[in-house]
Coordinates of C-alpha atoms and ligand atoms in Angstrom, one line a residue:
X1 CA 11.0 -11.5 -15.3
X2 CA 8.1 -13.8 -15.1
X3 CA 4.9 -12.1 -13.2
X4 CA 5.4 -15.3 -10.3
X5 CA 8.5 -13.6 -9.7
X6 CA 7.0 -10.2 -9.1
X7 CA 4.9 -10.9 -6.7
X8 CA 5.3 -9.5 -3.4
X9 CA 7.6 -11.8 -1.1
X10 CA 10.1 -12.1 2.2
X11 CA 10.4 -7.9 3.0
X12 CA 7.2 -6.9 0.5
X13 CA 5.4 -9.5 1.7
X14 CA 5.5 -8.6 5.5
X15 CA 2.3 -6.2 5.3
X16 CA -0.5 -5.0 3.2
X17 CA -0.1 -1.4 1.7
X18 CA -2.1 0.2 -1.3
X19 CA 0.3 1.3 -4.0
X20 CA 3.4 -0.6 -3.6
X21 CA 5.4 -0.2 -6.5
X22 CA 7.7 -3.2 -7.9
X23 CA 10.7 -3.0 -6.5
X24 CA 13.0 -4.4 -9.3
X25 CA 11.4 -1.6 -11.6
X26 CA 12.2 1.1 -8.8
X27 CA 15.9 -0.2 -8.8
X28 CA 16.5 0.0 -12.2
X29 CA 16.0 4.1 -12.1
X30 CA 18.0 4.3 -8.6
X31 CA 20.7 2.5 -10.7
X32 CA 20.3 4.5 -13.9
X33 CA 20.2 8.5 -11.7
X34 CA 22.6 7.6 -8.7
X35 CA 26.1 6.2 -7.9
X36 CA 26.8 4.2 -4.8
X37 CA 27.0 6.9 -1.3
X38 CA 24.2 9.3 -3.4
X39 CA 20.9 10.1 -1.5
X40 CA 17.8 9.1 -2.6
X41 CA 14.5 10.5 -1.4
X42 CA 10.7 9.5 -1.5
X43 CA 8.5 11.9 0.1
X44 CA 5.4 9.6 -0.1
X45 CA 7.4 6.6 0.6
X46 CA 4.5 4.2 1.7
X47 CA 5.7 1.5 3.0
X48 CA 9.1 2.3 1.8
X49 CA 10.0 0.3 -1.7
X50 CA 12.0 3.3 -2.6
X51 CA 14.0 3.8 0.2
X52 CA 14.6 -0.1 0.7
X53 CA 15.9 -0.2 -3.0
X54 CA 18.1 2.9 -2.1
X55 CA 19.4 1.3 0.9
X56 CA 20.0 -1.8 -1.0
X57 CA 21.8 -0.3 -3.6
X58 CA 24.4 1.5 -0.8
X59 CA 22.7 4.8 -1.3
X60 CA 21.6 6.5 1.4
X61 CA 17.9 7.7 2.0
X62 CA 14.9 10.1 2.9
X63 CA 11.9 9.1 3.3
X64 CA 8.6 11.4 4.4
X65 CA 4.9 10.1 4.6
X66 CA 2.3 11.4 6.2
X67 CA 0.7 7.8 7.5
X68 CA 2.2 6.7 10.6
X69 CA 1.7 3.0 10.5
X70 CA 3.8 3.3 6.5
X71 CA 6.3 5.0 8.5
X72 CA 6.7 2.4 11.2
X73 CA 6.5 -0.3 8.0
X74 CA 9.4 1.4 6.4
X75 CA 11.4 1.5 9.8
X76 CA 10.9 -2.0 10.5
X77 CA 11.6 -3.0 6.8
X78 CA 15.4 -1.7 6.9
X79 CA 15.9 -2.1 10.6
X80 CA 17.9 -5.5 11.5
X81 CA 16.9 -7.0 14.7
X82 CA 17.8 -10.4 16.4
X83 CA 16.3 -13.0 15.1
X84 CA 16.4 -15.5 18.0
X85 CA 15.2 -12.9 20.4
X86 CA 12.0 -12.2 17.8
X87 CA 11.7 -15.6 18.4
X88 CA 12.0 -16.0 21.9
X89 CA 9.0 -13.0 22.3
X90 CA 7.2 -14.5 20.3
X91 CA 7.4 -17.9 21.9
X92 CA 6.5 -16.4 25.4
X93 CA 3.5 -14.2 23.4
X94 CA 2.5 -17.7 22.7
X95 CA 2.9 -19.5 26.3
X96 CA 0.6 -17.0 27.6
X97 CA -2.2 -16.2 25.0
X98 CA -2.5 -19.0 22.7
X99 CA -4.7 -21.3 25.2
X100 CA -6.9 -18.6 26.4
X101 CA -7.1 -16.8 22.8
X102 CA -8.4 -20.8 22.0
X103 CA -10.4 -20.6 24.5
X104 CA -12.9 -18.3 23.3
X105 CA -13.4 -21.0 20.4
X106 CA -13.7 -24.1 22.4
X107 CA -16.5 -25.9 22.5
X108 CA -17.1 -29.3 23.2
X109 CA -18.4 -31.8 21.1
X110 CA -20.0 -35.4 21.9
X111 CA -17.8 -35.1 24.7
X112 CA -14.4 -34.3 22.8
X113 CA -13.0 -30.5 22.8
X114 CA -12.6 -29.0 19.4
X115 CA -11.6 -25.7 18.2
X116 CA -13.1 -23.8 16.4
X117 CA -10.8 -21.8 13.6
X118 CA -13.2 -20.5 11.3
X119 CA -16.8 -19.2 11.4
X120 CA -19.0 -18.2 8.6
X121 CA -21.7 -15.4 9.7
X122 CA -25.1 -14.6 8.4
X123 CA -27.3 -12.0 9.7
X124 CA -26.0 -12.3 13.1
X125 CA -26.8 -16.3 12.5
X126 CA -23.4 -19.0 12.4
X127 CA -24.2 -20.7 9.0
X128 CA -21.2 -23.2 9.2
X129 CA -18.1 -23.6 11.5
X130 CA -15.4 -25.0 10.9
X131 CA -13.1 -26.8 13.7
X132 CA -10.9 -29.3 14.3
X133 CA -10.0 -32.1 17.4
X134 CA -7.0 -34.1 18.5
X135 CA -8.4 -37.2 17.1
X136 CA -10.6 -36.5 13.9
X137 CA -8.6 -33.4 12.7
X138 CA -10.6 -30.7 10.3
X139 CA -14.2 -31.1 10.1
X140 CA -17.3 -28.4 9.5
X141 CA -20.4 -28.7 10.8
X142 CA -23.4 -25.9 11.6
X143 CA -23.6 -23.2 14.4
X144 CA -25.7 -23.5 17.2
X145 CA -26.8 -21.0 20.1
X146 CA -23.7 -21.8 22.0
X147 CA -22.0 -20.4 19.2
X148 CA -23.8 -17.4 19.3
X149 CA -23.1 -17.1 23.1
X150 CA -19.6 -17.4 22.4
X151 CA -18.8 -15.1 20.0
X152 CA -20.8 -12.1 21.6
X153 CA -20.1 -12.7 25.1
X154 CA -16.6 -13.9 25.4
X155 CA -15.8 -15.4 29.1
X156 CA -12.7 -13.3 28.7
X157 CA -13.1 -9.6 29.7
X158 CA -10.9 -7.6 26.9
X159 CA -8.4 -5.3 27.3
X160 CA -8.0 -1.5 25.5
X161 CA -9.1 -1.5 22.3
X162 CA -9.9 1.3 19.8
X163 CA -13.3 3.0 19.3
X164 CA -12.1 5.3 16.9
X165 CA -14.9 7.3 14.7
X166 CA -13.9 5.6 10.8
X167 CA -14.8 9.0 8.5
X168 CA -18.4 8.6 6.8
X169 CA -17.8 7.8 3.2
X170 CA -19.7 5.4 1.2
X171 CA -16.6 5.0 -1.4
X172 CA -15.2 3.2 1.5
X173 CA -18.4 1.6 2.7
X174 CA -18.6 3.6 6.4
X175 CA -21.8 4.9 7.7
X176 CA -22.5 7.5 9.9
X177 CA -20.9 6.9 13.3
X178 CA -19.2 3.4 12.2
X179 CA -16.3 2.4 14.9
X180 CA -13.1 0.8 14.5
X181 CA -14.3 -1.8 17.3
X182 CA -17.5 -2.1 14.7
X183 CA -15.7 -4.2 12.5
X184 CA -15.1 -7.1 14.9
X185 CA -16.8 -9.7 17.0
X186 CA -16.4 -9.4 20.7
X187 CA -14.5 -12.5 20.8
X188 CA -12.2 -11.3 18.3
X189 CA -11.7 -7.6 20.1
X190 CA -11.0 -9.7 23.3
X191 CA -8.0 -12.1 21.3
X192 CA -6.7 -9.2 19.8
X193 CA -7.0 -6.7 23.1
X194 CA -4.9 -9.3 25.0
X195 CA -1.8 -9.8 22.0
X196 CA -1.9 -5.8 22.2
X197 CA -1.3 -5.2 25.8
X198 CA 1.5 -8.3 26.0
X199 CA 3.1 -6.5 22.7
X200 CA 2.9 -3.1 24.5
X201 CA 5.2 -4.5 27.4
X202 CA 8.0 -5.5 25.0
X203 CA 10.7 -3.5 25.8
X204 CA 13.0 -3.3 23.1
X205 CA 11.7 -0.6 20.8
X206 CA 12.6 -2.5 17.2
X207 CA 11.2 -6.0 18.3
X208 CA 7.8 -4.3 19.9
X209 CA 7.6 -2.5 16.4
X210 CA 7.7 -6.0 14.6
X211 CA 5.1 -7.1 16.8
X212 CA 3.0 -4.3 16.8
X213 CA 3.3 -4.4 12.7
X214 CA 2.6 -8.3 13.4
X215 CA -1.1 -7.2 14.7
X216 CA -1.8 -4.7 12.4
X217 CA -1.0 -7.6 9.6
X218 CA -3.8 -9.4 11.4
X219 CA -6.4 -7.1 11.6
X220 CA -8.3 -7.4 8.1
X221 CA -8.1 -11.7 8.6
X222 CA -9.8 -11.3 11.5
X223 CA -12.1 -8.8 11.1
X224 CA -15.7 -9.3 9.7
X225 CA -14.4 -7.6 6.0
X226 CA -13.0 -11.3 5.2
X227 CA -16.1 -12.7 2.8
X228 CA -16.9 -16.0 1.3
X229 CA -16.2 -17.3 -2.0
X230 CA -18.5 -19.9 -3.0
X231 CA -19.5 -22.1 -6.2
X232 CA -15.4 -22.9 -6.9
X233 CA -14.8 -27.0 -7.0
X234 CA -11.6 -28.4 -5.9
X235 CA -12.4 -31.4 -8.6
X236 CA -15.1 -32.4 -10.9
X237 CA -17.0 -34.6 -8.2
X238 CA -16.4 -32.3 -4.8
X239 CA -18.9 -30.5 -3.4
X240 CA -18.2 -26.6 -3.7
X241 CA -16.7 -25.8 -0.6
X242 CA -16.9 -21.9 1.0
X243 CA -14.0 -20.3 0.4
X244 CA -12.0 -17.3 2.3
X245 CA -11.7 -14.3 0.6
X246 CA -9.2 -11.8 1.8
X247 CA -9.4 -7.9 2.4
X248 CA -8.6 -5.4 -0.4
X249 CA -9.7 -2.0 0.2
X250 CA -12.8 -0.4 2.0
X251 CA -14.4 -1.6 5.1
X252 CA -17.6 -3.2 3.5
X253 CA -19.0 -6.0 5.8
X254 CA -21.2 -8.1 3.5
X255 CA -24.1 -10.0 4.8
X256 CA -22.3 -13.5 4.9
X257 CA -18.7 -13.4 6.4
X258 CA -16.0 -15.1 8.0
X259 CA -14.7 -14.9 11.7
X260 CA -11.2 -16.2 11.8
X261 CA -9.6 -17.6 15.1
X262 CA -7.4 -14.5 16.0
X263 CA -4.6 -16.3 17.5
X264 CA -3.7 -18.5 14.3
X265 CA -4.2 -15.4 12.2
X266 CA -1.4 -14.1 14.7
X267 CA 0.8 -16.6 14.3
X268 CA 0.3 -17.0 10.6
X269 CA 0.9 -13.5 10.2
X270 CA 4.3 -13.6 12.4
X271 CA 5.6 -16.4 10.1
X272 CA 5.1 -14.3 7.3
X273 CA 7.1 -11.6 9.2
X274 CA 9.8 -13.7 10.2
X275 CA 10.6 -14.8 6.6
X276 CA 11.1 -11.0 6.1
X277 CA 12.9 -10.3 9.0
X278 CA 15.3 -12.8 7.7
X279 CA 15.7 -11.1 4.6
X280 CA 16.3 -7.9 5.9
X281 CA 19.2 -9.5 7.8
X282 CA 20.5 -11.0 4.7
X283 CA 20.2 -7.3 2.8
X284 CA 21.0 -4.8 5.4
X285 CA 23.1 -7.3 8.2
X286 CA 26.7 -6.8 6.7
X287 CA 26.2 -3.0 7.1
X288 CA 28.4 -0.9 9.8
X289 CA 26.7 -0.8 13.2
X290 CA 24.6 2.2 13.1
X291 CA 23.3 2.3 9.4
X292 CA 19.8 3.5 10.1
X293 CA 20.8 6.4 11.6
X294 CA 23.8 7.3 9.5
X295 CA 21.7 6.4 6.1
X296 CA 18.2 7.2 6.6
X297 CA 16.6 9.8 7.5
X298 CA 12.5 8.7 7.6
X299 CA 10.0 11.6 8.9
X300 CA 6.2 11.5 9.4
X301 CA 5.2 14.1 8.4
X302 CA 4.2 15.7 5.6
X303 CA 6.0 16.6 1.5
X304 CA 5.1 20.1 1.5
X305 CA 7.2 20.6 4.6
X306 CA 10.3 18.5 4.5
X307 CA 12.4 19.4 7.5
X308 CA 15.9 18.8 5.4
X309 CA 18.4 21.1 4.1
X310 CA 18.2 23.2 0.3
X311 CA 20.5 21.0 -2.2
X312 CA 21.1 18.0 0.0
X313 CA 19.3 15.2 -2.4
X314 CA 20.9 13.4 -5.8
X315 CA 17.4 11.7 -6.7
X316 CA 14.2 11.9 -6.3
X317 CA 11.3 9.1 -6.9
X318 CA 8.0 10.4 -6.0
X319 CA 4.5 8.1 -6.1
X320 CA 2.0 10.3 -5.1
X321 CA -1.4 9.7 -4.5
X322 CA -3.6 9.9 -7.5
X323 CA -6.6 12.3 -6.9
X324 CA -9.2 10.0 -5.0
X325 CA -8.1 6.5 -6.2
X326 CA -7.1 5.3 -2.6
X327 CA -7.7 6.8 0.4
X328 CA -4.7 6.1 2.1
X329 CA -5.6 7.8 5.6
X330 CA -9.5 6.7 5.9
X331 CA -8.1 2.9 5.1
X332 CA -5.4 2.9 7.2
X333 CA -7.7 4.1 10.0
X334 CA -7.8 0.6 11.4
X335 CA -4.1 0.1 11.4
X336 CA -3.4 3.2 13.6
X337 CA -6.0 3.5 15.5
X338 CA -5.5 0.0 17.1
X339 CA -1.1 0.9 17.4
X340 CA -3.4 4.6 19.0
X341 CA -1.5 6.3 15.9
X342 CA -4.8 7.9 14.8
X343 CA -4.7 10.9 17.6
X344 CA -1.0 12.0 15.7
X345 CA -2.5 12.4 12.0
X346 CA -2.4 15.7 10.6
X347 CA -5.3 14.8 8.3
X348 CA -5.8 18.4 6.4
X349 CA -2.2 17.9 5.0
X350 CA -3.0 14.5 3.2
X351 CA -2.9 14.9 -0.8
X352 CA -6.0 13.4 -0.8
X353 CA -9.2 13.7 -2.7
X354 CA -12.2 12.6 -0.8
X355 CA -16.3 12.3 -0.9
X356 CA -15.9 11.8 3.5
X357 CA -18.7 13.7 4.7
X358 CA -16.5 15.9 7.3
X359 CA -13.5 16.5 4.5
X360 CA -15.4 18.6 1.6
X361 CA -12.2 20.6 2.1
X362 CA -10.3 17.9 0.0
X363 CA -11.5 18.6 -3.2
X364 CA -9.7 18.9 -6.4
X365 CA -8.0 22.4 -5.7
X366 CA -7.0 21.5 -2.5
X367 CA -5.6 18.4 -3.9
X368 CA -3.9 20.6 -6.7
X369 CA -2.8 23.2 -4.3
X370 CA -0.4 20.7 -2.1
X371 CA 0.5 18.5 -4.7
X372 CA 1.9 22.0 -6.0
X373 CA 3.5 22.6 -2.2
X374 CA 5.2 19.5 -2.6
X375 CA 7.1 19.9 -6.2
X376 CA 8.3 23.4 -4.7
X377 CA 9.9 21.1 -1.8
X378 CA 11.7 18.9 -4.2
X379 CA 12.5 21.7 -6.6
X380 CA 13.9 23.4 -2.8
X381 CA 15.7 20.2 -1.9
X382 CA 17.1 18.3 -5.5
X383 CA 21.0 19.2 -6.3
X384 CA 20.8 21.4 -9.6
X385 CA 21.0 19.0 -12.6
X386 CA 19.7 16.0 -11.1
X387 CA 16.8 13.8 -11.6
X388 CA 13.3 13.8 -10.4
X389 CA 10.7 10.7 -11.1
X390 CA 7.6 10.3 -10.7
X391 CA 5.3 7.0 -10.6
X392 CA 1.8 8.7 -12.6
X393 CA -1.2 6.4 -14.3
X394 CA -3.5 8.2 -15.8
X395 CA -4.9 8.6 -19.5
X396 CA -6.9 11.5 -18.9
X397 CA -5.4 14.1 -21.0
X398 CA -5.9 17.1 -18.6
X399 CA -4.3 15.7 -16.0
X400 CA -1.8 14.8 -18.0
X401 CA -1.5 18.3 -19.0
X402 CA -2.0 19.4 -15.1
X403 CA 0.7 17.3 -14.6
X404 CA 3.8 17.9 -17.0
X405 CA 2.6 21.8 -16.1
X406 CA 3.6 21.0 -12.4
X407 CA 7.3 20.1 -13.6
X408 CA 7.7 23.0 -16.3
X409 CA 6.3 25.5 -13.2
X410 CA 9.3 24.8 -11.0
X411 CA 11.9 24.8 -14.0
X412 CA 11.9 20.8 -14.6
X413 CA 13.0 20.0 -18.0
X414 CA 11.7 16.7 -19.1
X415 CA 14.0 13.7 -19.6
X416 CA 12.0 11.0 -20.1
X417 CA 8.6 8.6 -20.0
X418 CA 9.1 5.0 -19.4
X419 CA 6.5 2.8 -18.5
X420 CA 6.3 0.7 -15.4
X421 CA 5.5 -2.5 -15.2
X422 CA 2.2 -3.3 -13.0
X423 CA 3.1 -5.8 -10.4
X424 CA 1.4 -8.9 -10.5
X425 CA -0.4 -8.2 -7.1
X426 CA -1.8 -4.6 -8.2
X427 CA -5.2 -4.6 -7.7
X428 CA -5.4 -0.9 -8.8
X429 CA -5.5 -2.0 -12.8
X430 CA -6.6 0.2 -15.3
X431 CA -9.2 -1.4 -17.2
X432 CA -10.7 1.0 -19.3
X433 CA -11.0 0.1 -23.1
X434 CA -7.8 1.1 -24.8
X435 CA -5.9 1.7 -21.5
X436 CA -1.9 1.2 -21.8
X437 CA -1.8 -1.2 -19.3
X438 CA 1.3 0.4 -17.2
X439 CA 2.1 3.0 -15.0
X440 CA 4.4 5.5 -16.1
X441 CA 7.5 6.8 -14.5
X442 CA 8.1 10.7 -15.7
X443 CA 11.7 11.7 -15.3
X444 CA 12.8 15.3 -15.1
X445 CA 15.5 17.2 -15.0
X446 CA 16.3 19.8 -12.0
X447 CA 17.3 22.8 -14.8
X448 CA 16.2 26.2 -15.0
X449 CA 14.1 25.6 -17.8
X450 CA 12.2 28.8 -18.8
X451 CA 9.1 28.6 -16.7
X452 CA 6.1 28.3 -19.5
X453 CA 2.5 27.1 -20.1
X454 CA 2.1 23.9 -21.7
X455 CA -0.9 23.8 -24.6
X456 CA -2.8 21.2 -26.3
X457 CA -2.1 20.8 -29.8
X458 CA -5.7 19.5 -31.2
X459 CA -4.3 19.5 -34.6
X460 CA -4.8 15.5 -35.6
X461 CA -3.5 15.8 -39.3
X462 CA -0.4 17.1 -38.0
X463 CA -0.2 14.9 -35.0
X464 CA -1.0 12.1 -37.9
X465 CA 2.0 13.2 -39.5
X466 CA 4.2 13.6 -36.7
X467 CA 3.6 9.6 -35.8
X468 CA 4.0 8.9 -39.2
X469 CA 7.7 9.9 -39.4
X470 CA 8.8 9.0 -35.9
X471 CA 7.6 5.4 -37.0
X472 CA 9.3 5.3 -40.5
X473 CA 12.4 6.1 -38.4
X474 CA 11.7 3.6 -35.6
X475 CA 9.0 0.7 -37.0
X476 CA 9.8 -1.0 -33.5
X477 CA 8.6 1.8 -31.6
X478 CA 5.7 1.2 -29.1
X479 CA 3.1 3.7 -28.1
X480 CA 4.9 4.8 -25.3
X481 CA 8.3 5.5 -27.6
X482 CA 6.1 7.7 -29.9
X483 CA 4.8 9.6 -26.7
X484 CA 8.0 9.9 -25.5
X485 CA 9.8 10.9 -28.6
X486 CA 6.3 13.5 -29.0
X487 CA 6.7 15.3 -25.6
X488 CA 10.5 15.4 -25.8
X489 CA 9.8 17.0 -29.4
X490 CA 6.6 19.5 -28.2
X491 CA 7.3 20.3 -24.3
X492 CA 10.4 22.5 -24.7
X493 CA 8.3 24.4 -27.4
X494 CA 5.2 24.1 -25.0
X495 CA 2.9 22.1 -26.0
X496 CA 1.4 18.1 -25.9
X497 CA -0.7 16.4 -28.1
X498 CA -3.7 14.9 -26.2
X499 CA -2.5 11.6 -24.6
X500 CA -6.4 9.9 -25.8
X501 CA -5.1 11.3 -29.4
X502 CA -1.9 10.0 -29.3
X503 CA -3.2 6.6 -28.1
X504 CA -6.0 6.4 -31.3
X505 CA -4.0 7.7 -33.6
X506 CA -0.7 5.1 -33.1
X507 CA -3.6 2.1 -32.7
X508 CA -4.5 2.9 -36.4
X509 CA -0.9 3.4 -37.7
X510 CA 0.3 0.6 -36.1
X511 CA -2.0 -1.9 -36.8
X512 CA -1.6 -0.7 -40.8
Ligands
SAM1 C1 0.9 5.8 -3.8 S1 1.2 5.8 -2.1 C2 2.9 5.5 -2.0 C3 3.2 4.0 -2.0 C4 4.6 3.8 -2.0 N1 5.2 4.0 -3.3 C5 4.9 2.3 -1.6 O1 5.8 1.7 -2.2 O2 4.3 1.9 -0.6 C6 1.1 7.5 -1.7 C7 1.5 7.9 -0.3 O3 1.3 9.3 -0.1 C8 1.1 9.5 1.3 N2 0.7 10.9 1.5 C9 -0.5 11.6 1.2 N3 -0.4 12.9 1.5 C10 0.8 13.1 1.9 C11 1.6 14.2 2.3 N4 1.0 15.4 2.4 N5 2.9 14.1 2.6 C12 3.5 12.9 2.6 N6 2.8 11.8 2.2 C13 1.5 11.9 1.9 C14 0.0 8.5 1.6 O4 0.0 8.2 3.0 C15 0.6 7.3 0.8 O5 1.4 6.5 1.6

């Protein structure tokens, strides 16, 4: 598959989450572990890959996270609703906000009205706007008091908005007593205040939760996180023009920054939607009336305490947060607190580890302790003799070690390592010299396996040896077959060779 065709589109490309997996690699192990009518479960489904793949495949589904707003993103991502009447809200939305959203960026111009779509911020100064007018169409030119006037004292009062506390952690870029609101302009709090109360009085549950998903979308666009690129031409002779960069994690609000017009950002945002809502039609629309409920069963809550029954799953495919890489609930802070999802998080139960200043309790044994909780679930849950996988990128050989212990604890009996394909929009690559540049999908079996202690080998002339023979046999091998064909060889006798070794040692061999 070529990497343009891995990129996130239609139902993946509806809204932002850290960590999505690629779906058409997910698929391949539903396919290879399940049979049409199966059920499949994810208990840190995210935004839900898994459980759309499952669904997609006519398997049934459970799917438990923790987050709220990847919850509602999973709903709304096998959930069929009417297109025309999405389209119908969304044109009355429009009839009543769009002119006095513009409004707030309106200013008149040697006697002609322009808007304003796009404002570059420095030091509380507007270094360049950029508008356009009936007549002339896009033009830029630099900010001036009323400017000022306009962004910080809207004419528009706003509606609710959040002031949620963001936790203090300067991984994330949040000082002491940041706010949600913090990260906006007043104009923008009042454009987006106003879309938020009209989506609040949508009556129909599954449309308000498209729209509410629609905002949420919006947020980081028009928010001050969205910096400028400069120095790129567009040809040889142009001018470099400022660029708009676009949110990727943290809430870091550099010096020079962009304010987008909100209501475009809406609308831009809903189109996006709308090409996924139409896919989700095409995937899920030829199902019997009442699929959601009969197929999937989706729970926020959390993996060490999933409220099904003892033997009731065929497969599971885990991708659980790795130690302090993201911080799922401290980013996604500014997604529920502006849906007022914040107030429901249970944040001690989030398999998290995090420098915050007011969670030192989420260190690495905490971490340990209920990424430990939640194998015993799956162990508690997973038919005998069926398959458990897990998404892990890491080549640190103790937590390698940590990890395969985890599986031989509860009796897992390892099956295989395959390695997953990064999709093109990752932005969590490994970098490191010498990293294998995939994730790796670790497939156990749900046995009784004798519960044991894995060891280290650190015995390289033997480990040389080893490779030496397993490539004789199979010269087409790459490093992943030889780790594979090493832990299928060493676990059941209990022990691993250091990952780090394993790497070296096949870089020599194979490049002799
Ligand atoms: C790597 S992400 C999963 C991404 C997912 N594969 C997707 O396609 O979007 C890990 C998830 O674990 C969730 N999480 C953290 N602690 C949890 C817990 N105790 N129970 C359930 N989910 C949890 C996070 O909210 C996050 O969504």
């Amino acid at each position: 598959m070529a990497a343009k065709d891995k990129t996130y589109k239609g139902i993946y490309a509806m809204h932002k989450y850290w960590g999505k997996k690629p779906f058409n690699e997910i698929s391949k192990f539903i396919e290879r572990y399940t049979k049409a009518g199966d059920t499949v479960m994810d208990s840190f489904c995210g935004s839900g890959v898994t459980l759309i793949e499952a669904l997609k495949a006519d398997r049934k589904c459970v799917g438990v996270d923790l987050n709220p707003i990847a919850v509602k993103l999973a709903k709304v991502s096998m959930t069929t609703v009417d297109i025309d009447l999405l389209q119908q809200t969304f044109a009355a939305i429009r009839e009543k906000l769009q002119g006095m959203i513009n409004s707030l960026y309106e200013v008149e111009l040697y006697g002609e009205k322009t808007l304003v779509t796009h404002t570059i911020w420095k030091d509380g100064e507007p270094l360049e706007v950029w508008y356009k007018t009936e007549n002339a169409g896009k033009n830029i030119r630099q900010g001036t008091d009323i400017d000022i006037k306009m962004c910080n004292h809207p004419h528009i009062e706003p509606k609710w908005y959040p002031d949620s506390i963001l936790y203090e952690n300067s991984r994330i870029n949040v000082g002491e007593g940041q706010k949600v609101s913090d990260l906006f302009t007043p104009r923008a709090l009042v454009g987006l205040s106003w879309i938020l109360d009209e989506i609040q009085k949508i009556q129909d549950e599954n449309i308000r939760n498209v729209f509410e998903l629609t905002l949420t979308g919006t947020l980081s666009q028009t928010s001050n996180l969205v910096f400028v690129i400069r120095g790129r031409k567009r040809n040889k002779e142009a001018e470099p023009r400022a660029e708009v960069g676009s949110w990727v994690v943290g809430y870091w609000v550099p010096e020079e920054h962009f304010e987008i017009n909100v209501w475009n950002c809406f609308e831009n945002r809903f189109k996006r939607i709308l090409k996924g809502e139409a896919e989700i039609r095409e995937l899920f629309s030829h199902r019997p009336e009442g699929y959601f409920q009969r197929d999937v069963r989706l729970f926020n809550g959390t993996a060490t305490a999933i409220p099904i029954e003892d033997n009731s799953v065929d497969y599971v495919f885990i991708d659980p947060p790795h130690a302090n890489r993201i911080l799922y609930m401290e980013q996604s802070l500014m997604w529920n607190a502006w849906l007022k999802l914040d107030k429901e998080i249970d944040w001690k139960d989030e398999i998290v580890i995090s420098e915050a200043k007011d969670r030192r309790e989420k260190n690495t044994e905490d971490y340990n302790r209920l990424l430990s909780q939640a194998f015993a679930e799956i162990k508690r849950v997973l038919k005998p003799n069926q398959y458990f996988s897990m998404a892990f990128n890491c080549l640190d050989d103790n937590t390698w070690m940590d990890t395969l212990n985890l599986f031989t604890r509860y009796g897992f009996e390892i099956a295989d390592i395959t390695p997953l394909e990064y999709s093109a929009t990752s932005v969590i690559q490994d970098n490191r010299k010498n990293a294998l540049k995939t994730d790796f999908v670790l497939t156990f079996k749900n046995a009784d396996a004798r519960l044991q202690q894995i060891m280290f080998k650190k015995d390289d002339v033997l480990l040389e040896a080893k490779i030496r023979k397993i490539l004789k046999k199979h010269p087409e091998y790459e490093v992943y077959n030889v780790m594979n064909a090493l832990f299928e060889e060493g676990i059941p006798e209990g022990y691993i060779f250091q990952v780090s070794h394993i790497v070296k040692k096949c870089a020599e061999l194979m490049k002799g």
